JSON list of C-alpha atoms and ligand atoms in Angstrom, two decimals:
[
{"chain": "A", "resi": 271, "resn": "MET", "atom": "CA", "xyz": [-19.58, -18.66, -4.39]},
{"chain": "A", "resi": 272, "resn": "GLN", "atom": "CA", "xyz": [-17.20, -21.35, -3.19]},
{"chain": "A", "resi": 273, "resn": "ASP", "atom": "CA", "xyz": [-14.90, -21.24, -6.18]},
{"chain": "A", "resi": 274, "resn": "ILE", "atom": "CA", "xyz": [-15.17, -17.50, -6.85]},
{"chain": "A", "resi": 275, "resn": "LEU", "atom": "CA", "xyz": [-12.29, -15.55, -5.31]},
{"chain": "A", "resi": 276, "resn": "ARG", "atom": "CA", "xyz": [-13.29, -12.11, -4.15]},
{"chain": "A", "resi": 277, "resn": "VAL", "atom": "CA", "xyz": [-10.34, -9.75, -4.51]},
{"chain": "A", "resi": 278, "resn": "ALA", "atom": "CA", "xyz": [-10.10, -6.31, -2.90]},
{"chain": "A", "resi": 279, "resn": "MET", "atom": "CA", "xyz": [-8.32, -4.21, -5.51]},
{"chain": "A", "resi": 280, "resn": "PRO", "atom": "CA", "xyz": [-6.87, -0.79, -4.65]},
{"chain": "A", "resi": 281, "resn": "LYS", "atom": "CA", "xyz": [-8.18, 1.82, -7.05]},
{"chain": "A", "resi": 282, "resn": "GLY", "atom": "CA", "xyz": [-5.57, 4.03, -8.74]},
{"chain": "A", "resi": 283, "resn": "ARG", "atom": "CA", "xyz": [-1.84, 3.65, -9.19]},
{"chain": "A", "resi": 284, "resn": "ILE", "atom": "CA", "xyz": [-1.46, 0.15, -7.69]},
{"chain": "A", "resi": 285, "resn": "TYR", "atom": "CA", "xyz": [-4.45, -1.21, -9.62]},
{"chain": "A", "resi": 286, "resn": "LYS", "atom": "CA", "xyz": [-2.84, -0.54, -12.98]},
{"chain": "A", "resi": 287, "resn": "GLN", "atom": "CA", "xyz": [0.41, -2.22, -11.94]},
{"chain": "A", "resi": 288, "resn": "ALA", "atom": "CA", "xyz": [-1.41, -5.15, -10.34]},
{"chain": "A", "resi": 289, "resn": "LEU", "atom": "CA", "xyz": [-3.39, -5.73, -13.51]},
{"chain": "A", "resi": 290, "resn": "LYS", "atom": "CA", "xyz": [-0.20, -5.61, -15.57]},
{"chain": "A", "resi": 291, "resn": "LEU", "atom": "CA", "xyz": [1.31, -8.25, -13.27]},
{"chain": "A", "resi": 292, "resn": "PHE", "atom": "CA", "xyz": [-1.80, -10.40, -13.64]},
{"chain": "A", "resi": 293, "resn": "HIS", "atom": "CA", "xyz": [-1.54, -10.10, -17.44]},
{"chain": "A", "resi": 294, "resn": "GLU", "atom": "CA", "xyz": [2.13, -11.07, -17.40]},
{"chain": "A", "resi": 295, "resn": "ALA", "atom": "CA", "xyz": [1.17, -14.12, -15.36]},
{"chain": "A", "resi": 296, "resn": "GLY", "atom": "CA", "xyz": [-1.39, -15.09, -18.01]},
{"chain": "A", "resi": 297, "resn": "LEU", "atom": "CA", "xyz": [-4.32, -13.93, -15.89]},
{"chain": "A", "resi": 298, "resn": "VAL", "atom": "CA", "xyz": [-5.88, -11.76, -18.56]},
{"chain": "A", "resi": 299, "resn": "VAL", "atom": "CA", "xyz": [-8.73, -9.47, -17.59]},
{"chain": "A", "resi": 300, "resn": "THR", "atom": "CA", "xyz": [-10.58, -8.84, -20.83]},
{"chain": "A", "resi": 301, "resn": "GLU", "atom": "CA", "xyz": [-12.55, -5.75, -19.83]},
{"chain": "A", "resi": 302, "resn": "ASP", "atom": "CA", "xyz": [-10.88, -2.47, -18.81]},
{"chain": "A", "resi": 303, "resn": "PHE", "atom": "CA", "xyz": [-12.33, -1.15, -15.55]},
{"chain": "A", "resi": 304, "resn": "ASP", "atom": "CA", "xyz": [-9.86, 1.70, -15.10]},
{"chain": "A", "resi": 305, "resn": "ASP", "atom": "CA", "xyz": [-12.29, 4.52, -15.73]},
{"chain": "A", "resi": 306, "resn": "SER", "atom": "CA", "xyz": [-15.40, 2.68, -14.65]},
{"chain": "A", "resi": 307, "resn": "ARG", "atom": "CA", "xyz": [-17.40, 3.79, -11.59]},
{"chain": "A", "resi": 308, "resn": "LYS", "atom": "CA", "xyz": [-18.48, 0.21, -10.98]},
{"chain": "A", "resi": 309, "resn": "LEU", "atom": "CA", "xyz": [-17.49, -0.97, -7.50]},
{"chain": "A", "resi": 310, "resn": "ILE", "atom": "CA", "xyz": [-18.11, -4.70, -7.76]},
{"chain": "A", "resi": 311, "resn": "VAL", "atom": "CA", "xyz": [-16.71, -6.14, -10.94]},
{"chain": "A", "resi": 312, "resn": "PRO", "atom": "CA", "xyz": [-17.25, -9.77, -11.94]},
{"chain": "A", "resi": 313, "resn": "VAL", "atom": "CA", "xyz": [-14.22, -11.25, -13.69]},
{"chain": "A", "resi": 314, "resn": "PRO", "atom": "CA", "xyz": [-15.62, -14.63, -14.80]},
{"chain": "A", "resi": 315, "resn": "GLU", "atom": "CA", "xyz": [-12.61, -15.41, -17.01]},
{"chain": "A", "resi": 316, "resn": "LEU", "atom": "CA", "xyz": [-10.49, -15.61, -13.80]},
{"chain": "A", "resi": 317, "resn": "LYS", "atom": "CA", "xyz": [-13.30, -16.96, -11.60]},
{"chain": "A", "resi": 318, "resn": "MET", "atom": "CA", "xyz": [-12.84, -13.80, -9.55]},
{"chain": "A", "resi": 319, "resn": "GLU", "atom": "CA", "xyz": [-14.79, -10.79, -8.45]},
{"chain": "A", "resi": 320, "resn": "PHE", "atom": "CA", "xyz": [-12.95, -7.51, -7.91]},
{"chain": "A", "resi": 321, "resn": "ILE", "atom": "CA", "xyz": [-14.02, -5.08, -5.21]},
{"chain": "A", "resi": 322, "resn": "MET", "atom": "CA", "xyz": [-12.74, -1.67, -6.28]},
{"chain": "A", "resi": 323, "resn": "ALA", "atom": "CA", "xyz": [-11.66, -0.25, -2.93]},
{"chain": "A", "resi": 324, "resn": "LYS", "atom": "CA", "xyz": [-9.94, 2.83, -1.62]},
{"chain": "A", "resi": 325, "resn": "PRO", "atom": "CA", "xyz": [-6.39, 1.50, -1.02]},
{"chain": "A", "resi": 326, "resn": "VAL", "atom": "CA", "xyz": [-6.44, 2.29, 2.71]},
{"chain": "A", "resi": 327, "resn": "ASP", "atom": "CA", "xyz": [-9.60, 0.15, 3.13]},
{"chain": "A", "resi": 328, "resn": "VAL", "atom": "CA", "xyz": [-8.27, -3.01, 1.46]},
{"chain": "A", "resi": 329, "resn": "PRO", "atom": "CA", "xyz": [-6.98, -4.62, 4.72]},
{"chain": "A", "resi": 330, "resn": "THR", "atom": "CA", "xyz": [-10.34, -3.92, 6.39]},
{"chain": "A", "resi": 331, "resn": "TYR", "atom": "CA", "xyz": [-12.32, -5.76, 3.69]},
{"chain": "A", "resi": 332, "resn": "VAL", "atom": "CA", "xyz": [-9.88, -8.65, 3.90]},
{"chain": "A", "resi": 333, "resn": "GLU", "atom": "CA", "xyz": [-9.80, -8.84, 7.70]},
{"chain": "A", "resi": 334, "resn": "TYR", "atom": "CA", "xyz": [-13.61, -8.98, 7.85]},
{"chain": "A", "resi": 335, "resn": "GLY", "atom": "CA", "xyz": [-13.67, -11.67, 5.16]},
{"chain": "A", "resi": 336, "resn": "VAL", "atom": "CA", "xyz": [-15.85, -9.78, 2.67]},
{"chain": "A", "resi": 337, "resn": "ALA", "atom": "CA", "xyz": [-12.86, -10.15, 0.36]},
{"chain": "A", "resi": 338, "resn": "ASP", "atom": "CA", "xyz": [-10.87, -13.40, 0.34]},
{"chain": "A", "resi": 339, "resn": "ILE", "atom": "CA", "xyz": [-7.68, -11.72, -0.75]},
{"chain": "A", "resi": 340, "resn": "GLY", "atom": "CA", "xyz": [-6.47, -8.21, -1.49]},
{"chain": "A", "resi": 341, "resn": "ILE", "atom": "CA", "xyz": [-3.65, -6.19, -2.96]},
{"chain": "A", "resi": 342, "resn": "VAL", "atom": "CA", "xyz": [-2.29, -3.46, -0.75]},
{"chain": "A", "resi": 343, "resn": "GLY", "atom": "CA", "xyz": [0.82, -1.37, -0.19]},
{"chain": "A", "resi": 344, "resn": "LYS", "atom": "CA", "xyz": [3.13, -2.15, 2.72]},
{"chain": "A", "resi": 345, "resn": "ASP", "atom": "CA", "xyz": [2.58, 1.46, 3.87]},
{"chain": "A", "resi": 346, "resn": "VAL", "atom": "CA", "xyz": [-1.12, 0.79, 4.42]},
{"chain": "A", "resi": 347, "resn": "LEU", "atom": "CA", "xyz": [-0.42, -2.57, 6.07]},
{"chain": "A", "resi": 348, "resn": "MET", "atom": "CA", "xyz": [1.98, -0.92, 8.54]},
{"chain": "A", "resi": 349, "resn": "GLU", "atom": "CA", "xyz": [-0.44, 1.90, 9.29]},
{"chain": "A", "resi": 350, "resn": "GLU", "atom": "CA", "xyz": [-3.64, -0.13, 9.57]},
{"chain": "A", "resi": 351, "resn": "ASN", "atom": "CA", "xyz": [-2.15, -3.14, 11.39]},
{"chain": "A", "resi": 352, "resn": "ARG", "atom": "CA", "xyz": [-5.09, -5.37, 10.42]},
{"chain": "A", "resi": 353, "resn": "ASN", "atom": "CA", "xyz": [-5.33, -9.07, 11.14]},
{"chain": "A", "resi": 354, "resn": "VAL", "atom": "CA", "xyz": [-4.63, -10.39, 7.63]},
{"chain": "A", "resi": 355, "resn": "TYR", "atom": "CA", "xyz": [-2.26, -12.99, 6.29]},
{"chain": "A", "resi": 356, "resn": "GLU", "atom": "CA", "xyz": [0.54, -11.47, 4.19]},
{"chain": "A", "resi": 357, "resn": "LEU", "atom": "CA", "xyz": [1.19, -13.98, 1.42]},
{"chain": "A", "resi": 358, "resn": "LEU", "atom": "CA", "xyz": [3.41, -12.43, -1.19]},
{"chain": "A", "resi": 359, "resn": "ASP", "atom": "CA", "xyz": [5.55, -9.41, -1.92]},
{"chain": "A", "resi": 360, "resn": "LEU", "atom": "CA", "xyz": [4.37, -8.50, -5.43]},
{"chain": "A", "resi": 361, "resn": "GLY", "atom": "CA", "xyz": [7.37, -6.23, -6.08]},
{"chain": "A", "resi": 362, "resn": "ILE", "atom": "CA", "xyz": [5.17, -3.56, -7.70]},
{"chain": "A", "resi": 363, "resn": "ALA", "atom": "CA", "xyz": [4.50, 0.11, -6.78]},
{"chain": "A", "resi": 364, "resn": "ARG", "atom": "CA", "xyz": [7.98, 0.32, -5.28]},
{"chain": "A", "resi": 365, "resn": "CYS", "atom": "CA", "xyz": [8.63, 3.38, -3.13]},
{"chain": "A", "resi": 366, "resn": "ARG", "atom": "CA", "xyz": [9.70, 4.22, 0.44]},
{"chain": "A", "resi": 367, "resn": "MET", "atom": "CA", "xyz": [8.46, 5.80, 3.65]},
{"chain": "A", "resi": 368, "resn": "SER", "atom": "CA", "xyz": [10.72, 8.62, 4.77]},
{"chain": "A", "resi": 369, "resn": "VAL", "atom": "CA", "xyz": [11.21, 11.46, 7.20]},
{"chain": "A", "resi": 370, "resn": "ILE", "atom": "CA", "xyz": [11.24, 14.73, 5.24]},
{"chain": "A", "resi": 371, "resn": "GLY", "atom": "CA", "xyz": [11.65, 18.39, 6.12]},
{"chain": "A", "resi": 372, "resn": "LEU", "atom": "CA", "xyz": [13.21, 21.71, 5.23]},
{"chain": "A", "resi": 373, "resn": "PRO", "atom": "CA", "xyz": [16.97, 21.21, 4.68]},
{"chain": "A", "resi": 374, "resn": "ASP", "atom": "CA", "xyz": [17.99, 23.93, 7.17]},
{"chain": "A", "resi": 375, "resn": "TRP", "atom": "CA", "xyz": [15.60, 22.85, 9.94]},
{"chain": "A", "resi": 376, "resn": "GLN", "atom": "CA", "xyz": [17.02, 23.13, 13.47]},
{"chain": "A", "resi": 377, "resn": "PRO", "atom": "CA", "xyz": [15.89, 20.61, 16.13]},
{"chain": "A", "resi": 378, "resn": "VAL", "atom": "CA", "xyz": [13.34, 21.89, 18.65]},
{"chain": "A", "resi": 379, "resn": "LEU", "atom": "CA", "xyz": [11.72, 20.41, 21.73]},
{"chain": "A", "resi": 380, "resn": "ASN", "atom": "CA", "xyz": [8.56, 18.39, 20.88]},
{"chain": "A", "resi": 381, "resn": "PRO", "atom": "CA", "xyz": [8.61, 18.98, 17.12]},
{"chain": "A", "resi": 382, "resn": "ARG", "atom": "CA", "xyz": [5.39, 18.69, 15.14]},
{"chain": "A", "resi": 383, "resn": "VAL", "atom": "CA", "xyz": [5.24, 15.89, 12.59]},
{"chain": "A", "resi": 384, "resn": "ALA", "atom": "CA", "xyz": [2.55, 15.83, 9.90]},
{"chain": "A", "resi": 385, "resn": "SER", "atom": "CA", "xyz": [1.61, 12.60, 8.16]},
{"chain": "A", "resi": 386, "resn": "LYS", "atom": "CA", "xyz": [-1.07, 10.59, 6.43]},
{"chain": "A", "resi": 387, "resn": "TYR", "atom": "CA", "xyz": [0.41, 7.73, 8.48]},
{"chain": "A", "resi": 388, "resn": "PRO", "atom": "CA", "xyz": [0.05, 8.79, 12.15]},
{"chain": "A", "resi": 389, "resn": "ASN", "atom": "CA", "xyz": [0.67, 5.29, 13.54]},
{"chain": "A", "resi": 390, "resn": "VAL", "atom": "CA", "xyz": [3.80, 4.74, 11.46]},
{"chain": "A", "resi": 391, "resn": "ALA", "atom": "CA", "xyz": [5.10, 8.20, 12.37]},
{"chain": "A", "resi": 392, "resn": "SER", "atom": "CA", "xyz": [4.45, 7.92, 16.10]},
{"chain": "A", "resi": 393, "resn": "GLN", "atom": "CA", "xyz": [5.98, 4.43, 16.28]},
{"chain": "A", "resi": 394, "resn": "TYR", "atom": "CA", "xyz": [9.09, 5.64, 14.46]},
{"chain": "A", "resi": 395, "resn": "PHE", "atom": "CA", "xyz": [9.72, 8.53, 16.85]},
{"chain": "A", "resi": 396, "resn": "ARG", "atom": "CA", "xyz": [8.69, 6.54, 19.94]},
{"chain": "A", "resi": 397, "resn": "GLU", "atom": "CA", "xyz": [11.27, 3.85, 19.12]},
{"chain": "A", "resi": 398, "resn": "ARG", "atom": "CA", "xyz": [13.90, 6.58, 19.01]},
{"chain": "A", "resi": 399, "resn": "GLY", "atom": "CA", "xyz": [12.78, 8.02, 22.35]},
{"chain": "A", "resi": 400, "resn": "GLN", "atom": "CA", "xyz": [11.79, 11.29, 20.69]},
{"chain": "A", "resi": 401, "resn": "GLN", "atom": "CA", "xyz": [8.68, 13.06, 21.87]},
{"chain": "A", "resi": 402, "resn": "VAL", "atom": "CA", "xyz": [6.74, 14.58, 18.96]},
{"chain": "A", "resi": 403, "resn": "GLU", "atom": "CA", "xyz": [3.28, 15.93, 18.28]},
{"chain": "A", "resi": 404, "resn": "ILE", "atom": "CA", "xyz": [1.64, 14.12, 15.38]},
{"chain": "A", "resi": 405, "resn": "ILE", "atom": "CA", "xyz": [-0.68, 16.02, 13.05]},
{"chain": "A", "resi": 406, "resn": "LYS", "atom": "CA", "xyz": [-2.81, 13.85, 10.77]},
{"chain": "A", "resi": 407, "resn": "LEU", "atom": "CA", "xyz": [-3.25, 15.16, 7.22]},
{"chain": "A", "resi": 408, "resn": "ASN", "atom": "CA", "xyz": [-4.92, 13.47, 4.28]},
{"chain": "A", "resi": 409, "resn": "GLY", "atom": "CA", "xyz": [-2.84, 14.62, 1.33]},
{"chain": "A", "resi": 410, "resn": "SER", "atom": "CA", "xyz": [-0.38, 17.19, -0.02]},
{"chain": "A", "resi": 411, "resn": "ILE", "atom": "CA", "xyz": [1.67, 16.47, 3.11]},
{"chain": "A", "resi": 412, "resn": "GLU", "atom": "CA", "xyz": [4.68, 18.36, 1.73]},
{"chain": "A", "resi": 413, "resn": "LEU", "atom": "CA", "xyz": [2.78, 21.60, 2.34]},
{"chain": "A", "resi": 414, "resn": "ALA", "atom": "CA", "xyz": [3.10, 21.21, 6.11]},
{"chain": "A", "resi": 415, "resn": "PRO", "atom": "CA", "xyz": [6.79, 22.14, 6.54]},
{"chain": "A", "resi": 416, "resn": "LEU", "atom": "CA", "xyz": [6.58, 24.73, 3.76]},
{"chain": "A", "resi": 417, "resn": "ILE", "atom": "CA", "xyz": [3.88, 26.77, 5.49]},
{"chain": "A", "resi": 418, "resn": "GLY", "atom": "CA", "xyz": [4.99, 26.18, 9.07]},
{"chain": "A", "resi": 419, "resn": "LEU", "atom": "CA", "xyz": [2.38, 23.64, 10.16]},
{"chain": "A", "resi": 420, "resn": "ALA", "atom": "CA", "xyz": [4.97, 20.98, 10.98]},
{"chain": "A", "resi": 421, "resn": "ASP", "atom": "CA", "xyz": [8.72, 20.64, 11.52]},
{"chain": "A", "resi": 422, "resn": "ARG", "atom": "CA", "xyz": [8.89, 17.26, 9.82]},
{"chain": "A", "resi": 423, "resn": "ILE", "atom": "CA", "xyz": [6.67, 15.03, 7.73]},
{"chain": "A", "resi": 424, "resn": "VAL", "atom": "CA", "xyz": [6.55, 11.27, 7.36]},
{"chain": "A", "resi": 425, "resn": "ASP", "atom": "CA", "xyz": [5.51, 10.45, 3.83]},
{"chain": "A", "resi": 426, "resn": "MET", "atom": "CA", "xyz": [5.95, 8.25, 0.80]},
{"chain": "A", "resi": 427, "resn": "VAL", "atom": "CA", "xyz": [8.70, 9.03, -1.69]},
{"chain": "A", "resi": 428, "resn": "GLU", "atom": "CA", "xyz": [8.53, 7.43, -5.10]},
{"chain": "A", "resi": 429, "resn": "THR", "atom": "CA", "xyz": [10.47, 9.37, -7.74]},
{"chain": "A", "resi": 430, "resn": "GLY", "atom": "CA", "xyz": [11.53, 12.14, -5.33]},
{"chain": "A", "resi": 431, "resn": "THR", "atom": "CA", "xyz": [10.01, 14.77, -7.62]},
{"chain": "A", "resi": 432, "resn": "THR", "atom": "CA", "xyz": [7.61, 16.22, -5.03]},
{"chain": "A", "resi": 433, "resn": "ILE", "atom": "CA", "xyz": [10.31, 16.81, -2.41]},
{"chain": "A", "resi": 434, "resn": "LYS", "atom": "CA", "xyz": [12.71, 18.18, -5.03]},
{"chain": "A", "resi": 435, "resn": "GLU", "atom": "CA", "xyz": [10.21, 20.57, -6.58]},
{"chain": "A", "resi": 436, "resn": "ASN", "atom": "CA", "xyz": [9.33, 21.90, -3.14]},
{"chain": "A", "resi": 437, "resn": "GLY", "atom": "CA", "xyz": [12.90, 22.34, -1.90]},
{"chain": "A", "resi": 438, "resn": "LEU", "atom": "CA", "xyz": [12.59, 19.69, 0.82]},
{"chain": "A", "resi": 439, "resn": "ALA", "atom": "CA", "xyz": [15.16, 17.18, 2.05]},
{"chain": "A", "resi": 440, "resn": "GLU", "atom": "CA", "xyz": [14.77, 13.48, 2.76]},
{"chain": "A", "resi": 441, "resn": "PHE", "atom": "CA", "xyz": [16.41, 12.83, 6.12]},
{"chain": "A", "resi": 442, "resn": "GLU", "atom": "CA", "xyz": [15.89, 9.15, 6.71]},
{"chain": "A", "resi": 443, "resn": "LYS", "atom": "CA", "xyz": [14.22, 6.18, 5.07]},
{"chain": "A", "resi": 444, "resn": "ILE", "atom": "CA", "xyz": [11.92, 4.37, 7.51]},
{"chain": "A", "resi": 445, "resn": "PHE", "atom": "CA", "xyz": [11.13, 1.34, 5.32]},
{"chain": "A", "resi": 446, "resn": "ASP", "atom": "CA", "xyz": [10.80, 0.22, 1.70]},
{"chain": "A", "resi": 447, "resn": "ILE", "atom": "CA", "xyz": [7.33, -0.16, 0.26]},
{"chain": "A", "resi": 448, "resn": "THR", "atom": "CA", "xyz": [5.95, -2.60, -2.31]},
{"chain": "A", "resi": 449, "resn": "SER", "atom": "CA", "xyz": [2.46, -3.97, -2.80]},
{"chain": "A", "resi": 450, "resn": "ARG", "atom": "CA", "xyz": [1.56, -7.20, -1.07]},
{"chain": "A", "resi": 451, "resn": "LEU", "atom": "CA", "xyz": [-0.96, -9.96, -1.67]},
{"chain": "A", "resi": 452, "resn": "VAL", "atom": "CA", "xyz": [-2.88, -10.52, 1.56]},
{"chain": "A", "resi": 453, "resn": "ALA", "atom": "CA", "xyz": [-5.53, -13.06, 2.52]},
{"chain": "A", "resi": 454, "resn": "ASN", "atom": "CA", "xyz": [-8.30, -13.41, 5.02]},
{"chain": "A", "resi": 455, "resn": "ARG", "atom": "CA", "xyz": [-7.20, -16.11, 7.49]},
{"chain": "A", "resi": 456, "resn": "VAL", "atom": "CA", "xyz": [-10.38, -18.21, 7.10]},
{"chain": "A", "resi": 457, "resn": "SER", "atom": "CA", "xyz": [-10.45, -17.86, 3.30]},
{"chain": "A", "resi": 458, "resn": "TYR", "atom": "CA", "xyz": [-6.83, -18.95, 3.21]},
{"chain": "A", "resi": 459, "resn": "ARG", "atom": "CA", "xyz": [-7.84, -22.25, 4.81]},
{"chain": "A", "resi": 460, "resn": "LEU", "atom": "CA", "xyz": [-11.14, -22.76, 2.96]},
{"chain": "A", "resi": 461, "resn": "LYS", "atom": "CA", "xyz": [-9.90, -21.72, -0.48]},
{"chain": "A", "resi": 462, "resn": "ASN", "atom": "CA", "xyz": [-6.31, -22.79, 0.01]},
{"chain": "A", "resi": 463, "resn": "ALA", "atom": "CA", "xyz": [-5.82, -24.57, -3.31]},
{"chain": "A", "resi": 464, "resn": "ARG", "atom": "CA", "xyz": [-7.04, -21.58, -5.36]},
{"chain": "A", "resi": 465, "resn": "ILE", "atom": "CA", "xyz": [-5.12, -19.01, -3.35]},
{"chain": "A", "resi": 466, "resn": "GLN", "atom": "CA", "xyz": [-1.97, -21.11, -3.39]},
{"chain": "A", "resi": 467, "resn": "GLU", "atom": "CA", "xyz": [-2.28, -21.61, -7.15]},
{"chain": "A", "resi": 468, "resn": "LEU", "atom": "CA", "xyz": [-2.60, -17.85, -7.62]},
{"chain": "A", "resi": 469, "resn": "CYS", "atom": "CA", "xyz": [0.52, -17.27, -5.48]},
{"chain": "A", "resi": 470, "resn": "ASP", "atom": "CA", "xyz": [2.49, -19.80, -7.54]},
{"chain": "A", "resi": 471, "resn": "ILE", "atom": "CA", "xyz": [1.44, -18.21, -10.83]},
{"chain": "A", "resi": 472, "resn": "LEU", "atom": "CA", "xyz": [2.19, -14.66, -9.68]},
{"chain": "A", "resi": 473, "resn": "GLN", "atom": "CA", "xyz": [5.50, -15.62, -8.10]},
{"chain": "A", "resi": 474, "resn": "ARG", "atom": "CA", "xyz": [6.91, -16.44, -11.53]},
{"chain": "A", "resi": 475, "resn": "VAL", "atom": "CA", "xyz": [6.46, -12.89, -12.83]},
{"chain": "A", "resi": 476, "resn": "ILE", "atom": "CA", "xyz": [7.21, -10.79, -9.75]},
{"chain": "A", "resi": 477, "resn": "PRO", "atom": "CA", "xyz": [9.76, -8.09, -10.61]},
{"chain": "A", "resi": 478, "resn": "THR", "atom": "CA", "xyz": [12.85, -7.84, -8.44]},
{"chain": "A", "resi": 479, "resn": "GLU", "atom": "CA", "xyz": [14.35, -4.52, -7.40]},
{"chain": "A", "resi": 480, "resn": "GLY", "atom": "CA", "xyz": [16.40, -4.13, -10.57]},
{"chain": "A", "resi": 481, "resn": "GLY", "atom": "CA", "xyz": [13.34, -4.92, -12.70]},
{"chain": "A", "resi": 482, "resn": "VAL", "atom": "CA", "xyz": [14.56, -8.42, -13.59]},
{"chain": "A", "resi": 483, "resn": "LYS", "atom": "CA", "xyz": [12.14, -11.35, -13.27]},
{"chain": "A", "resi": 484, "resn": "ARG", "atom": "CA", "xyz": [12.91, -14.05, -10.73]},
{"chain": "B", "resi": 569, "resn": "LIG", "atom": "C1", "xyz": [2.28, 10.71, -2.79]},
{"chain": "B", "resi": 569, "resn": "LIG", "atom": "C2", "xyz": [3.12, 11.09, -1.58]},
{"chain": "B", "resi": 569, "resn": "LIG", "atom": "C3", "xyz": [3.98, 12.22, -2.11]},
{"chain": "B", "resi": 569, "resn": "LIG", "atom": "C4", "xyz": [4.18, 11.82, -3.56]},
{"chain": "B", "resi": 569, "resn": "LIG", "atom": "C5", "xyz": [5.54, 11.21, -3.75]},
{"chain": "B", "resi": 569, "resn": "LIG", "atom": "O1", "xyz": [1.22, 11.58, -2.89]},
{"chain": "B", "resi": 569, "resn": "LIG", "atom": "O2", "xyz": [2.28, 11.49, -0.49]},
{"chain": "B", "resi": 569, "resn": "LIG", "atom": "O3", "xyz": [3.33, 13.45, -2.01]},
{"chain": "B", "resi": 569, "resn": "LIG", "atom": "O4", "xyz": [3.18, 10.85, -3.89]},
{"chain": "B", "resi": 569, "resn": "LIG", "atom": "O5", "xyz": [5.78, 10.87, -5.09]},
{"chain": "B", "resi": 569, "resn": "LIG", "atom": "P1", "xyz": [7.09, 11.35, -5.83]},
{"chain": "B", "resi": 569, "resn": "LIG", "atom": "O6", "xyz": [8.27, 11.02, -4.96]},
{"chain": "B", "resi": 569, "resn": "LIG", "atom": "O7", "xyz": [7.10, 10.53, -7.09]},
{"chain": "B", "resi": 569, "resn": "LIG", "atom": "O8", "xyz": [6.99, 12.81, -6.11]},
{"chain": "B", "resi": 569, "resn": "LIG", "atom": "P2", "xyz": [-0.05, 11.23, -3.74]},
{"chain": "B", "resi": 569, "resn": "LIG", "atom": "O9", "xyz": [0.25, 11.40, -5.18]},
{"chain": "B", "resi": 569, "resn": "LIG", "atom": "O10", "xyz": [-0.57, 9.90, -3.32]},
{"chain": "B", "resi": 569, "resn": "LIG", "atom": "O11", "xyz": [-1.06, 12.37, -3.34]},
{"chain": "B", "resi": 569, "resn": "LIG", "atom": "P3", "xyz": [-1.39, 13.07, -1.96]},
{"chain": "B", "resi": 569, "resn": "LIG", "atom": "O12", "xyz": [-0.52, 14.29, -1.91]},
{"chain": "B", "resi": 569, "resn": "LIG", "atom": "O13", "xyz": [-2.82, 13.39, -2.07]},
{"chain": "B", "resi": 569, "resn": "LIG", "atom": "O14", "xyz": [-1.10, 12.14, -0.82]}
]
């Protein structure tokens, strides 16, 4: 197992972009696992093994060392606050975390804020000295202000289509999001040469904000 790198891969949107980045870096995965239900995928051509994880669980697998490295969005890293080593900004899956609501919303005392990211949301309002009630939701967050569950939401904006199509307004960006390469702290020491080599190879093809390679 010593020279096999176990990689926690986020299933879905980020996976496709991560694989594309790997390909551009010459790390070609010959089999397509996109529609597969397989959860542990050997990738012998890269001396890797992919763990196909729910994105929010990637930092957990890496912190506990069952994956040496992982690919995960900055949104999840901020929310989960796991003890992992953030190695590289991969520049993919670019979006932002924002405060969103109905455009004509009037401030009230102790507003309700719905989010899939309760820790991010409460930290944001706490830092501004605003008392809010956080309501954790697991998806379709934009529904909350539309049906009167919450006054504001804290959510990801990528193209802006969801907020536009639902007549919502983006009030403030909290932070920019891209996917990151993270490592388990022990694996980073024990498999340093391999992990460092991977960072060097990926670094050459990382897209910058305007889409131009570095
Ligand atoms: C995310 C996010 C927004 C949407 C933003 O939802 O929570 O709803 O994407 O993308 P846009 O700006 O390009 O419209 P996701 O698709 O992950 O589904 P969810 O509603 O289940 O969270």
